[in-house]
Coordinates of C-alpha atoms and ligand atoms in Angstrom, one line a residue:
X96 CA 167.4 70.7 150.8
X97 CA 169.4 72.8 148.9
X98 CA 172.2 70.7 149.3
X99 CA 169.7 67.4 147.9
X100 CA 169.3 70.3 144.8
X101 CA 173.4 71.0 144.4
X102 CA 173.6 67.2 144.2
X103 CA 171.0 66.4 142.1
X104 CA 172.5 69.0 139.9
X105 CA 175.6 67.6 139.9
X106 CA 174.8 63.9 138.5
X107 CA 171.5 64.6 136.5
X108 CA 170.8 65.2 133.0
X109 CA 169.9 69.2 132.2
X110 CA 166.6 68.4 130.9
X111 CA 165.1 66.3 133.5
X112 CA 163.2 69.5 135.3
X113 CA 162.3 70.1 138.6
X114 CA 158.8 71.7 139.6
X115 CA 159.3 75.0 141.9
X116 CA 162.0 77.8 142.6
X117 CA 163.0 75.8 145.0
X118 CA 162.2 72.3 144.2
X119 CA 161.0 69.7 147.1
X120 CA 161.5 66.4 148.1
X121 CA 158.5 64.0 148.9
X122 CA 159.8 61.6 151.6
X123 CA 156.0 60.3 152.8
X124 CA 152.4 59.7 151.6
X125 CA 149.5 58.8 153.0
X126 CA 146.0 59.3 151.3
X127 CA 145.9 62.3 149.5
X128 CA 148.5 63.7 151.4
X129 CA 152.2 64.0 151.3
X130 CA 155.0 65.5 153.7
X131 CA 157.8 67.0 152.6
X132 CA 161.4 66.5 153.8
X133 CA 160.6 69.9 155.9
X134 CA 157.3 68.0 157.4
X135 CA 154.9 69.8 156.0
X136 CA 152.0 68.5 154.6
X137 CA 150.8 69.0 151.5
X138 CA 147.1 68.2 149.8
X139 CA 148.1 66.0 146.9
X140 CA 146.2 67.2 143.3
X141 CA 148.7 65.9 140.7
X142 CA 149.7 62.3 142.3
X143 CA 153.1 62.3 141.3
X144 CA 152.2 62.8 137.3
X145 CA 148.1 61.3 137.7
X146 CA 150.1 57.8 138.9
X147 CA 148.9 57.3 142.5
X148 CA 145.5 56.6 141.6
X149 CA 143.8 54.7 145.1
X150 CA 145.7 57.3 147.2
X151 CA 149.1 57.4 149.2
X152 CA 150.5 54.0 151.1
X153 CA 146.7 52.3 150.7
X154 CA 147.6 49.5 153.4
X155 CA 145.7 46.7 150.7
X156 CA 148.2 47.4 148.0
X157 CA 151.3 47.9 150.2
X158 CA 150.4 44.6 152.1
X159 CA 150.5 42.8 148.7
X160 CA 153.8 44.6 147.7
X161 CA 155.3 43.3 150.9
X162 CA 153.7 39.5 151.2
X163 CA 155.1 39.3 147.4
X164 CA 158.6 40.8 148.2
X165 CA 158.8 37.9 151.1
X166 CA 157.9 35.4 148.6
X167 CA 159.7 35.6 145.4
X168 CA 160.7 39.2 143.7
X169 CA 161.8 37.9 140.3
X170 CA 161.8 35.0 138.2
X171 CA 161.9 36.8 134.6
X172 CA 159.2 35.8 131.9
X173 CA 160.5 32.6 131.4
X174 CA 158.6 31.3 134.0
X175 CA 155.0 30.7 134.9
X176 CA 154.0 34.2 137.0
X177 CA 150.3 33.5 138.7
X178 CA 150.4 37.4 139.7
X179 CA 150.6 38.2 135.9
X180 CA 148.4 35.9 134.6
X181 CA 145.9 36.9 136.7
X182 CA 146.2 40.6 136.2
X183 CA 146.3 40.3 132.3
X184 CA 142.8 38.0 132.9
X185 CA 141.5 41.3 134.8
X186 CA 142.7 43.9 132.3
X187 CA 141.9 41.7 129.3
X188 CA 137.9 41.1 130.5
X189 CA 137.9 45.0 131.6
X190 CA 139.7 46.4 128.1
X191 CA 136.3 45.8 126.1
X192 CA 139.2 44.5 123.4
X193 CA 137.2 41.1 122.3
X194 CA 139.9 38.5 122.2
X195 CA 142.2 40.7 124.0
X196 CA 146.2 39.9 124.3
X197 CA 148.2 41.6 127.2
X198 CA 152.1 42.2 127.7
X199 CA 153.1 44.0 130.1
X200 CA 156.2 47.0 130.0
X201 CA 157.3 48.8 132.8
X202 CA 156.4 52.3 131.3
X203 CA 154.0 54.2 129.4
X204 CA 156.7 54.9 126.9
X205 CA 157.8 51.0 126.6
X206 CA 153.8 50.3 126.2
X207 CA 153.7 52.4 123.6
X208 CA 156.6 51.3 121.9
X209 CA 155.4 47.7 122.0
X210 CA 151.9 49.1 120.2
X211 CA 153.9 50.5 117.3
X212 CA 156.2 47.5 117.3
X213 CA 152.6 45.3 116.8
X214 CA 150.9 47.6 114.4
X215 CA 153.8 48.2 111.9
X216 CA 154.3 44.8 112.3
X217 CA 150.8 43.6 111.4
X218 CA 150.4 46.2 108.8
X219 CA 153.9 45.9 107.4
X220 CA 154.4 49.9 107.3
X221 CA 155.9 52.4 109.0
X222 CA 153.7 54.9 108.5
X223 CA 152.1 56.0 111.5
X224 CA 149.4 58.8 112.1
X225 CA 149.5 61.0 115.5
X226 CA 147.8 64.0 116.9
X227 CA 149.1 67.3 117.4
X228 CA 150.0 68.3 120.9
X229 CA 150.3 64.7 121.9
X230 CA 152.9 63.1 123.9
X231 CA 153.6 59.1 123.8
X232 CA 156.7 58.8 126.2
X233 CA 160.6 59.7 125.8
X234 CA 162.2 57.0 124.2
X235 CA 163.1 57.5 120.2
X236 CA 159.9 55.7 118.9
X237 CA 157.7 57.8 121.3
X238 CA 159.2 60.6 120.7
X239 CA 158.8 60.2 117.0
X240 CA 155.4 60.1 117.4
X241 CA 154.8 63.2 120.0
X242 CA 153.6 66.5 118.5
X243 CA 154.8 68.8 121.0
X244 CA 158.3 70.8 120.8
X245 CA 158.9 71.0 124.1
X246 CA 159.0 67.3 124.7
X247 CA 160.5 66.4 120.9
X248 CA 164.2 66.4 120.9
X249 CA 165.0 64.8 117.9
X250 CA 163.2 64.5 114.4
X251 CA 165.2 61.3 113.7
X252 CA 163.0 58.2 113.4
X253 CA 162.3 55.2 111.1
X254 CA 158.6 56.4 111.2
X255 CA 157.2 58.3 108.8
X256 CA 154.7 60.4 110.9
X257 CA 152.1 62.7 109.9
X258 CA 149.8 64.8 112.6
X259 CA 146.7 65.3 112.2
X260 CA 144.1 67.6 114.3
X261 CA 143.2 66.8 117.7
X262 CA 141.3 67.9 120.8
X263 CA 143.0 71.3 121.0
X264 CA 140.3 73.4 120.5
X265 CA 140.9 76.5 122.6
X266 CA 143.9 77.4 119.8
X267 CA 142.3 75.0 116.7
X268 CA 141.6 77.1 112.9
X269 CA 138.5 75.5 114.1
X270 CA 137.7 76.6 117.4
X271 CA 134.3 78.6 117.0
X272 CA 132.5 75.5 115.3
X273 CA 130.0 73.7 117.4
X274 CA 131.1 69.8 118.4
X275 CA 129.6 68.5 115.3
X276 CA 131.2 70.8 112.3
X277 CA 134.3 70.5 115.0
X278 CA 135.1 67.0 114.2
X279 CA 133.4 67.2 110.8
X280 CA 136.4 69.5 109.9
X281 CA 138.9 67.0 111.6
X282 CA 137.4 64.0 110.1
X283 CA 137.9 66.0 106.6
X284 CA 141.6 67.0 107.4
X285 CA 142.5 63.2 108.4
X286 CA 141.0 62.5 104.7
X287 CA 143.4 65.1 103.0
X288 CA 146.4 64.3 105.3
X289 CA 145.9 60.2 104.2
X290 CA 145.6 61.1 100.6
X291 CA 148.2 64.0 100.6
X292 CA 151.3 62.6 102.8
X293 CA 151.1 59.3 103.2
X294 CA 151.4 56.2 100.6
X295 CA 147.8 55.0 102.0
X296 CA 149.1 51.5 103.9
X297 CA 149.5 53.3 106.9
X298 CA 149.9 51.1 110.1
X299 CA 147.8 53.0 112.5
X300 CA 147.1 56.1 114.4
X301 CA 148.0 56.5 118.0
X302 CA 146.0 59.2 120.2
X303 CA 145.4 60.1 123.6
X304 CA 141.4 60.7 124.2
X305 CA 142.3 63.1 126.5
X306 CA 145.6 64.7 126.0
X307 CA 147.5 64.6 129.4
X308 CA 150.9 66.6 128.8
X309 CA 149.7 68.3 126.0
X310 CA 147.0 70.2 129.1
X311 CA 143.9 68.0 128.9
X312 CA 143.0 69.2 125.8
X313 CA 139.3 67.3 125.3
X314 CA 137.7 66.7 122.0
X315 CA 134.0 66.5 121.5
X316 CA 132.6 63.1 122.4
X317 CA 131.7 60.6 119.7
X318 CA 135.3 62.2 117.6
X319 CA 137.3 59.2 117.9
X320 CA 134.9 57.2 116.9
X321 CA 134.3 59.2 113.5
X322 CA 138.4 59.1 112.9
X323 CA 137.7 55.3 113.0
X324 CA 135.1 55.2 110.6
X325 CA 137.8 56.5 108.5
X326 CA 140.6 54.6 109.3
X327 CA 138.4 51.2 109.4
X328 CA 138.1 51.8 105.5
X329 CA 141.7 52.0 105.2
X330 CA 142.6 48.8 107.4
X331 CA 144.2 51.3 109.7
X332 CA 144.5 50.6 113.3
X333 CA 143.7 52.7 116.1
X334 CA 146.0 52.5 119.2
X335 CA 144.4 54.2 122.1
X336 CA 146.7 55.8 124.7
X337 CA 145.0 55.3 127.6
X338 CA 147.9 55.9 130.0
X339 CA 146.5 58.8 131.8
X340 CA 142.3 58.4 130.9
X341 CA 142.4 55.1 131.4
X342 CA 141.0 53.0 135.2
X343 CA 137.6 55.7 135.4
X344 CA 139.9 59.2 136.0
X345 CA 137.4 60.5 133.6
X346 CA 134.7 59.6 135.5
X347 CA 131.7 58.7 132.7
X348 CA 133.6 55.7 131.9
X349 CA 136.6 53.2 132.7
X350 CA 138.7 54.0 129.3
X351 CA 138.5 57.7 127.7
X352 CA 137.9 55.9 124.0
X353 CA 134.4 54.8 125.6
X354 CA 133.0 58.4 125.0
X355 CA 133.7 57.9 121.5
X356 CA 131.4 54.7 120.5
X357 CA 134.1 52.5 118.9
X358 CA 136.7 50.2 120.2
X359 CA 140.1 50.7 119.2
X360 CA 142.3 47.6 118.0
X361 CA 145.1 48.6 120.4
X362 CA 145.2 49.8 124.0
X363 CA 147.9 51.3 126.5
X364 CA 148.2 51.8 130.1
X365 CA 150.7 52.8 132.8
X366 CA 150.5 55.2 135.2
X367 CA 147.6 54.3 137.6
X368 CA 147.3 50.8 137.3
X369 CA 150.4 50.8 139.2
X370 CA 149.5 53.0 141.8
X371 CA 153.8 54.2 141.8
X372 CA 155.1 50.4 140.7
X373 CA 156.9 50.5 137.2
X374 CA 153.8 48.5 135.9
X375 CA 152.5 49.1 132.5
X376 CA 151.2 47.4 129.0
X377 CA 149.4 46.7 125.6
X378 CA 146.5 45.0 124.9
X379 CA 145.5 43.9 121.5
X380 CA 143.5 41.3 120.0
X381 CA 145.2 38.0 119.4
X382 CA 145.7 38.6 115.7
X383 CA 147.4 41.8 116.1
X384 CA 149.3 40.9 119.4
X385 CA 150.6 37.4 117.6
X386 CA 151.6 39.1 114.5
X387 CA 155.3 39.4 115.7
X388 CA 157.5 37.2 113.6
X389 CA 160.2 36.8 116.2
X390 CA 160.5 36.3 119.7
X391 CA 160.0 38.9 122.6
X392 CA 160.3 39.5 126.2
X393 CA 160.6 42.1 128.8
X394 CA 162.8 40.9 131.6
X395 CA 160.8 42.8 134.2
X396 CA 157.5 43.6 132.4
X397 CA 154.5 42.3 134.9
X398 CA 157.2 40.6 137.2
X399 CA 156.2 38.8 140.7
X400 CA 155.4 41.9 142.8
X401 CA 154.3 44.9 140.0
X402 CA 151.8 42.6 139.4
X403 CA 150.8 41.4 143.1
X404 CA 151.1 45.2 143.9
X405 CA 149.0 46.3 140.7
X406 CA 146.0 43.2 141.0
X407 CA 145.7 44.7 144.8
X408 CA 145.1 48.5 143.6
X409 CA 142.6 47.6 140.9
X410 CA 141.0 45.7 143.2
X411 CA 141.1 47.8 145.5
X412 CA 140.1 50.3 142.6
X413 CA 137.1 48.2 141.5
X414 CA 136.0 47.2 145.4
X415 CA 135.5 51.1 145.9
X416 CA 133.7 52.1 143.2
X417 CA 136.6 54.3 142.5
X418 CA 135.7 55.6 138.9
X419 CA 132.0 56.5 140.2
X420 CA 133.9 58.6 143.2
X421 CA 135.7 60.0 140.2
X422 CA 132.4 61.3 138.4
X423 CA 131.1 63.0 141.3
X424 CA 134.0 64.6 143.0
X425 CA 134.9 65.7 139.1
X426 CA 132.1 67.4 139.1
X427 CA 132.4 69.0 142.3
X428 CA 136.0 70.2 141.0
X429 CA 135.1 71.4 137.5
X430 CA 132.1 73.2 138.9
X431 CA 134.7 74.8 141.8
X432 CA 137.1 75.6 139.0
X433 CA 134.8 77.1 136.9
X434 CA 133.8 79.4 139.6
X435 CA 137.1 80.4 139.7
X436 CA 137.5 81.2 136.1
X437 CA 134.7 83.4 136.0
X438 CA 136.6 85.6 138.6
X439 CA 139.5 86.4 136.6
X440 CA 140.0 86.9 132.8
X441 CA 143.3 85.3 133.4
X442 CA 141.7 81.9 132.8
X443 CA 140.9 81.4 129.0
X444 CA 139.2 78.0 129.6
X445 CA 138.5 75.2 131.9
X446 CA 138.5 72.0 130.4
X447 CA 139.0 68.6 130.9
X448 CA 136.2 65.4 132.2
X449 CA 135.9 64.0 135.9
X450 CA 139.9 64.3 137.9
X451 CA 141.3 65.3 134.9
X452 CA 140.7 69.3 135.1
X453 CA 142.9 72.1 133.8
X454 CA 142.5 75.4 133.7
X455 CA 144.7 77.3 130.7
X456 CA 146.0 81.1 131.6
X457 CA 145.8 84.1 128.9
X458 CA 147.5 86.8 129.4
X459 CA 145.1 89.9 129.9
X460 CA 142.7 90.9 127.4
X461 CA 143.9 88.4 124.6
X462 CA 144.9 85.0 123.6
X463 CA 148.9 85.0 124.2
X464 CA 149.4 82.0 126.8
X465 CA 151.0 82.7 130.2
X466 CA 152.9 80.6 131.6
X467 CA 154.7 82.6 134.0
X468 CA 151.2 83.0 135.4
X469 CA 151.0 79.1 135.7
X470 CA 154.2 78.8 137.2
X471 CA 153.3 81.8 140.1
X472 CA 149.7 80.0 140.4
X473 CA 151.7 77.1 141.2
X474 CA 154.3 78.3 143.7
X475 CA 151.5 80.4 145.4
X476 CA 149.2 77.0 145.8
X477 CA 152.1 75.3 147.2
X478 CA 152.8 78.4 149.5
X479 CA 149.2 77.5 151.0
X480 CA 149.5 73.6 151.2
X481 CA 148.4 72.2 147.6
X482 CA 150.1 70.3 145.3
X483 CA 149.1 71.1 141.4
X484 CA 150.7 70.0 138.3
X485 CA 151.4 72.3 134.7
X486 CA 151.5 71.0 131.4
X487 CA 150.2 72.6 128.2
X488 CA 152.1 73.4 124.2
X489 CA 153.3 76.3 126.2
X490 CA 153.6 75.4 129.7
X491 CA 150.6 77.7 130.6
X492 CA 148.1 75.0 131.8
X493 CA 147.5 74.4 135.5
X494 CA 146.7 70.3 135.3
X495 CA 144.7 69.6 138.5
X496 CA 144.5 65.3 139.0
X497 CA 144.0 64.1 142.6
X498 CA 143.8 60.5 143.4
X499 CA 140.5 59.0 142.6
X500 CA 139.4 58.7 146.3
X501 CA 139.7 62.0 146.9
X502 CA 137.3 63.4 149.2
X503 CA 134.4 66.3 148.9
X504 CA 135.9 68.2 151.8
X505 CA 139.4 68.0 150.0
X506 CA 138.2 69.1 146.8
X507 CA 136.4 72.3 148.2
X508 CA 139.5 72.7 150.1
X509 CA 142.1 72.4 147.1
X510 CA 139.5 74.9 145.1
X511 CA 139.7 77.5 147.7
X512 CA 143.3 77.4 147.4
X513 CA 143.4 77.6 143.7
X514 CA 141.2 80.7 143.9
X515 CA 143.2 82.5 146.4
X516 CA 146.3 81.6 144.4
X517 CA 144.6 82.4 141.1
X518 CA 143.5 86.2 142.6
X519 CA 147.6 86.2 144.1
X520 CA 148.9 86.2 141.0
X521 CA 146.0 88.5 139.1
X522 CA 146.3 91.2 141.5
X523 CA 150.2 91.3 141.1
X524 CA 149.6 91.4 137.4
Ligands
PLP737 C1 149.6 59.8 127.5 C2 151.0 59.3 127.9 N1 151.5 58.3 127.2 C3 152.7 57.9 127.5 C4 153.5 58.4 128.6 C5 154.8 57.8 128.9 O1 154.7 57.1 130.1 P1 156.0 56.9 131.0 O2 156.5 58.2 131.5 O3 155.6 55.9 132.0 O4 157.1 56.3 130.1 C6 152.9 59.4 129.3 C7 153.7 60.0 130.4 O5 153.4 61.1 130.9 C8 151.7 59.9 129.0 O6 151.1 60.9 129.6

């Protein structure tokens, strides 16, 4: 392995990071499980980044994969693509967009790029509004548009961006309000920031409902919908990242914007649709999605067997009832987890809605964010056969995402691990 690592090394960039003092390789999956290169098995909470949504090698979606790789692997967008067409149908009914438009990308990031491509297009402006702590992909648009230092490398864009509050309450000026006066105050800085730094013909704001990297930060429900209200008197679009809430993670509904009673003009997704496949996209209504005045194309966006493979997961997805599996076993976990915070003042707050759970780590009797704890919690759970992910402003949030099949017995199981991980590391404190 440490030979894999020395390689790796050797021909990667320096910022692409590896999880773990001594990082691992994945070589199979199966379920919720995966094996390591060593052969030992591993309970499977994060799904390679919240992407492997049905579960490891589900034999529907890998027979698909297959029967379409025998057929015909590529034939580029210039062709008819009955796979495509009838996945955009599915996503395009499910999206609640009325009139809905899809193109499909092969990443969140290229799905996101295509949204600001529509709505500055539409709008004829650059001006863009995004939340603090957010993250919208790597590429220079997205990255232009992500509030988070850690995953900002460059301020050079031909956006002019301003950030405005978000669901980060735990560290927010506003933290003590109740939901209501919350939002109220965010509502009220989203006023100031449009009349203060911006020329008012602002494209659109792009935000996550749940913030994913930025360590499932959660606003109160029904805040989206009163930054529309706003925005809707401005003309302003709203472009709703949905590439990790989106396909029921969050339990209570299929989309995260659907706790916020409004519909946003733009969606995105990635990730999970694709159960693994590069398979990703907008949605917009036809107006909006046929504003560009040029042609475009992505040579592999929703090719022949991303889309055979991803029509198989959500139906697979939709046959199981996945996103009500999702509410309960949520439940299950954030009531598990929250057993385990009250245990140890390390954790400062549990947060997050249905497999989307993090826990954020303090360090002792204050406020200042641990992430060396984080990083321990998550050695020590993979010392005992679980598989968690970290994310977070300051890389002190444990981000806890299994596959949306997971079972009751492997929830209790991946909660007992966490809280003898979480009481490893707080006794060595
Ligand atoms: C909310 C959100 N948007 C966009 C992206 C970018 O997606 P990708 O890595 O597929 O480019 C991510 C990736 O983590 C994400 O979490």
């Amino acid at each position: 392995m440490s030979e894999l690592l020395d390689r790796h090394r050797a021909v990667m960039p320096s910022w692409l990071a590896l999880y773990y003092d001594e990082p691992m390789a994945i070589v199979r999956g199966e379920g919720r499980h995966v094996w390591d290169a060593h052969g030992r098995r591993y309970l499977d909470f994060f799904g390679g980044i919240l992407t492997t949504m049905t579960g490891h090698a589900v034999p529907e979606v890998v027979k698909a994969i297959t029967d379409q790789a025998t057929k015909v692997m590529h034939t580029s967008t210039l062709y008819l693509i009955e796979p495509m067409v009838a996945l955009a149908e599915r996503i395009a009914e499910l999206s609640g967009i009325p009139d809905a438009r899809v193109f499909f990308t092969t990443s969140g990031t290229e799905a996101n790029d295509a949204a600001l491509l529509l709505a500055t297009s539409y709008r004829r402006s650059n001006q863009v509004l995004a939340l603090r702590n957010s993250y919208h992909g790597r590429s220079f648009s997205t990255v232009a548009i992500t509030g988070n230092r850690s995953w900002s490398p460059t301020s050079l864009s031909g956006l002019a961006v301003s950030y405005v509050h978000g669901g980060y309450r735990l560290r927010s000026p506003y933290r003590n309000r109740p939901d209501t006066e919350y939002t109220a105050a965010c509502v009220q800085d989203l006023r100031d920031v449009l009349v203060m730094c911006t020329a008012g013909d602002v494209a659109c704001m792009i935000a996550e409902p749940i913030q994913g990297v930025g360590g499932f930060a959660t606003p109160p429900d029904g805040f989206f919908g009163a930054m529309h209200e706003v925005l809707a008197e401005h003309g302003i679009l709203f472009v709703s990242d949905e590439v990790q809430t989106g396909w029921g993670r969050t339990g209570e509904h299929f989309w995260g914007y659907q706790a916020h009673g409004f519909t946003p003009d733009v969606l995105t997704f990635a990730k999970g649709i694709g159960n693994g496949l590069p398979l990703a996209g907008v949605v917009a209504r036809a107006e909006i999605m046929n504003a560009l005045p040029a042609n475009s194309i992505s040579t592999f966006g929703g090719g022949p067997v991303v889309a055979a493979g991803g029509l198989a997961n959500l139906e697979y997805l939709l046959a199981h009832d996945l996103q009500a599996n999702a509410a309960k076993m949520g439940a299950r976990l954030a009531a598990g987890l929250t057993g385990v915070a009250e245990q140890v003042p390390m954790v400062a707050e549990v947060r997050g809605k249905g497999l989307m759970q993090a826990l954020e780590l303090v360090r002792p009797g204050g406020m200042d964010p641990h992430p060396q704890a984080a990083g321990a919690v998550m050695e020590a759970c993979r010392e005992r056969g679980l598989l968690i992910g970290k994310g977070g402003l300051y890389g002190n949030v444990l981000r806890i995402a299994p596959p949306l099949s997971v079972t009751a017995a492997e929830v209790d199981e991946a909660v007992a691990t966490i809280n003898a991980a979480v009481h490893d590391v707080d006794g060595a404190q």
